[in-house]
Coordinates of C-alpha atoms in Angstrom, one line a residue:
M25 CA 10.9 9.4 9.3
E26 CA 8.5 8.1 11.9
E27 CA 11.3 7.6 14.4
S28 CA 13.2 10.8 13.7
N29 CA 12.7 14.6 14.2
I30 CA 13.0 15.1 10.4
S31 CA 9.7 16.5 9.0
E32 CA 10.9 17.1 5.4
L33 CA 13.6 15.8 3.2
E34 CA 14.5 17.0 -0.3
V35 CA 17.0 15.5 -2.7
S36 CA 18.1 17.0 -6.0
R37 CA 20.1 15.0 -8.5
W38 CA 20.4 15.0 -12.3
G39 CA 17.8 17.7 -12.8
R40 CA 15.2 15.9 -10.7
K41 CA 13.9 16.7 -7.2
V42 CA 12.2 14.3 -4.7
R43 CA 10.7 15.8 -1.6
I44 CA 9.3 13.7 1.3
C45 CA 7.2 15.4 4.0
K46 CA 5.9 14.0 7.3
Y47 CA 2.7 15.4 8.6
P48 CA 0.9 15.0 12.0
S49 CA -1.5 12.1 12.1
S50 CA -4.5 14.5 12.3
V51 CA -3.8 15.6 8.7
N52 CA -4.9 13.3 5.9
P53 CA -2.6 14.4 3.0
P54 CA -2.6 13.0 -0.5
V55 CA 0.0 10.3 -1.1
S56 CA 1.7 11.9 -4.1
S57 CA 1.4 14.8 -6.4
R58 CA 3.2 15.6 -9.6
G59 CA 5.7 18.4 -9.5
S60 CA 6.4 20.9 -12.3
E61 CA 7.3 19.9 -15.9
Q62 CA 11.0 19.6 -15.0
G63 CA 10.3 16.3 -13.4
N64 CA 10.0 17.3 -9.8
Q65 CA 8.0 15.0 -7.7
T66 CA 6.6 15.4 -4.2
I67 CA 5.7 12.3 -2.1
I68 CA 3.7 12.8 1.1
L69 CA 3.8 9.8 3.3
P70 CA 0.8 9.1 5.6
S71 CA 1.5 8.3 9.2
K72 CA 1.5 4.7 10.4
E73 CA -1.8 5.2 12.1
Q74 CA -3.4 6.4 8.9
Q75 CA -1.8 3.5 7.0
K76 CA -3.3 0.9 9.4
E77 CA -6.7 2.6 9.3
Q78 CA -6.7 2.8 5.5
Q79 CA -5.2 -0.7 5.0
S80 CA -8.2 -2.5 6.5
E81 CA -11.8 -2.0 6.9
T82 CA -15.0 -4.1 7.4
V83 CA -17.5 -3.9 4.6
G84 CA -21.2 -4.1 5.6
G85 CA -20.2 -5.8 8.9
Q86 CA -19.4 -9.1 7.1
L87 CA -16.3 -8.7 4.8
H88 CA -13.0 -7.2 5.7
E89 CA -11.1 -5.1 3.1
I90 CA -7.3 -5.3 2.9
K91 CA -6.4 -2.0 1.3
S92 CA -3.3 -0.7 -0.5
P93 CA -1.1 1.3 1.9
M94 CA 0.6 3.0 -1.1
V95 CA 0.5 3.8 -4.8
G96 CA 2.3 1.3 -6.9
T97 CA 2.0 -1.9 -9.0
F98 CA 0.1 -4.9 -7.5
Y99 CA 1.7 -8.4 -7.8
R100 CA 0.1 -11.6 -6.6
A101 CA 3.3 -13.6 -6.6
P102 CA 7.0 -13.0 -5.6
A103 CA 8.1 -13.7 -9.2
P104 CA 6.5 -14.1 -12.6
D105 CA 6.9 -17.9 -12.6
A106 CA 6.0 -18.4 -8.9
A107 CA 2.7 -19.4 -7.4
A108 CA 0.4 -16.6 -6.1
Y109 CA 0.7 -15.8 -2.4
V110 CA -3.0 -16.4 -1.9
E111 CA -6.0 -17.5 -4.1
K112 CA -9.7 -17.1 -3.6
G113 CA -10.8 -19.5 -0.9
D114 CA -7.5 -19.6 0.9
R115 CA -7.3 -19.0 4.6
V116 CA -5.0 -16.2 5.8
A117 CA -3.5 -15.5 9.2
V118 CA -2.5 -12.2 10.7
G119 CA 0.9 -11.2 9.4
Q120 CA 0.8 -13.5 6.4
V121 CA 2.1 -11.9 3.1
V122 CA -0.8 -11.7 0.6
C123 CA 0.8 -9.7 -2.2
I124 CA 3.6 -7.3 -3.2
I125 CA 3.2 -3.7 -4.2
E126 CA 6.1 -2.3 -6.2
A127 CA 6.7 1.4 -5.6
M128 CA 9.7 3.4 -6.9
K129 CA 11.5 0.1 -7.8
I130 CA 11.1 -1.2 -4.2
M131 CA 9.1 -4.4 -3.6
N132 CA 6.8 -4.0 -0.5
E133 CA 5.3 -7.1 1.0
I134 CA 1.7 -6.5 2.1
E135 CA 0.5 -8.6 5.1
S136 CA -2.9 -9.6 6.2
D137 CA -4.1 -7.8 9.3
I138 CA -6.9 -10.3 9.9
E139 CA -7.5 -14.0 10.1
G140 CA -10.1 -15.3 7.7
T141 CA -10.8 -16.6 4.2
I142 CA -10.1 -14.7 0.9
V143 CA -13.4 -14.1 -0.8
D144 CA -12.4 -11.9 -3.7
I145 CA -9.3 -10.4 -5.3
P146 CA -10.7 -7.4 -7.2
V147 CA -7.3 -6.3 -8.6
D148 CA -5.6 -7.9 -11.6
N149 CA -2.0 -9.0 -11.4
A150 CA 0.5 -6.3 -12.5
A151 CA -2.2 -3.7 -12.4
P152 CA -1.5 -0.2 -10.9
V153 CA -3.1 0.5 -7.6
E154 CA -3.9 3.6 -5.7
Y155 CA -3.5 4.4 -2.0
G156 CA -6.6 3.0 -0.1
Q157 CA -7.7 0.8 -3.0
T158 CA -9.2 -2.6 -2.0
L159 CA -6.8 -5.4 -2.8
F160 CA -8.6 -8.3 -1.0
L161 CA -12.0 -9.1 0.5
V162 CA -11.7 -11.4 3.5
K163 CA -14.4 -13.2 5.5
P164 CA -13.2 -12.9 9.1
D165 CA -13.2 -16.1 11.2

């Protein structure tokens, strides 16, 4: 939607509706809200600028937060029997995949936007996460 003139899309199928809206970057909309009891769901996507701003932040001038850019389920590894992407104490580079967030049955790789060392992972594997929730604390290099 970022690269098109479409500002709103609504799909109805099997008694359910999904509506996706694009808002100007000056608006800070909620990520999702429940529709009526018939199972309607509205999903409001933040702009890329808002996602970047929300995805990372420095805490107290020392630690950097990598935040969730969406609502979904947090996974530390690409498969249940695979090793975690990163562990506490691991060094990460810009663009390195640090986790996956599953949203609407789609696996979204989340990348580090900073170079540094993972200090804390405050989210449990397979736990639900909210938009803007801290996933990793990184000590910048």
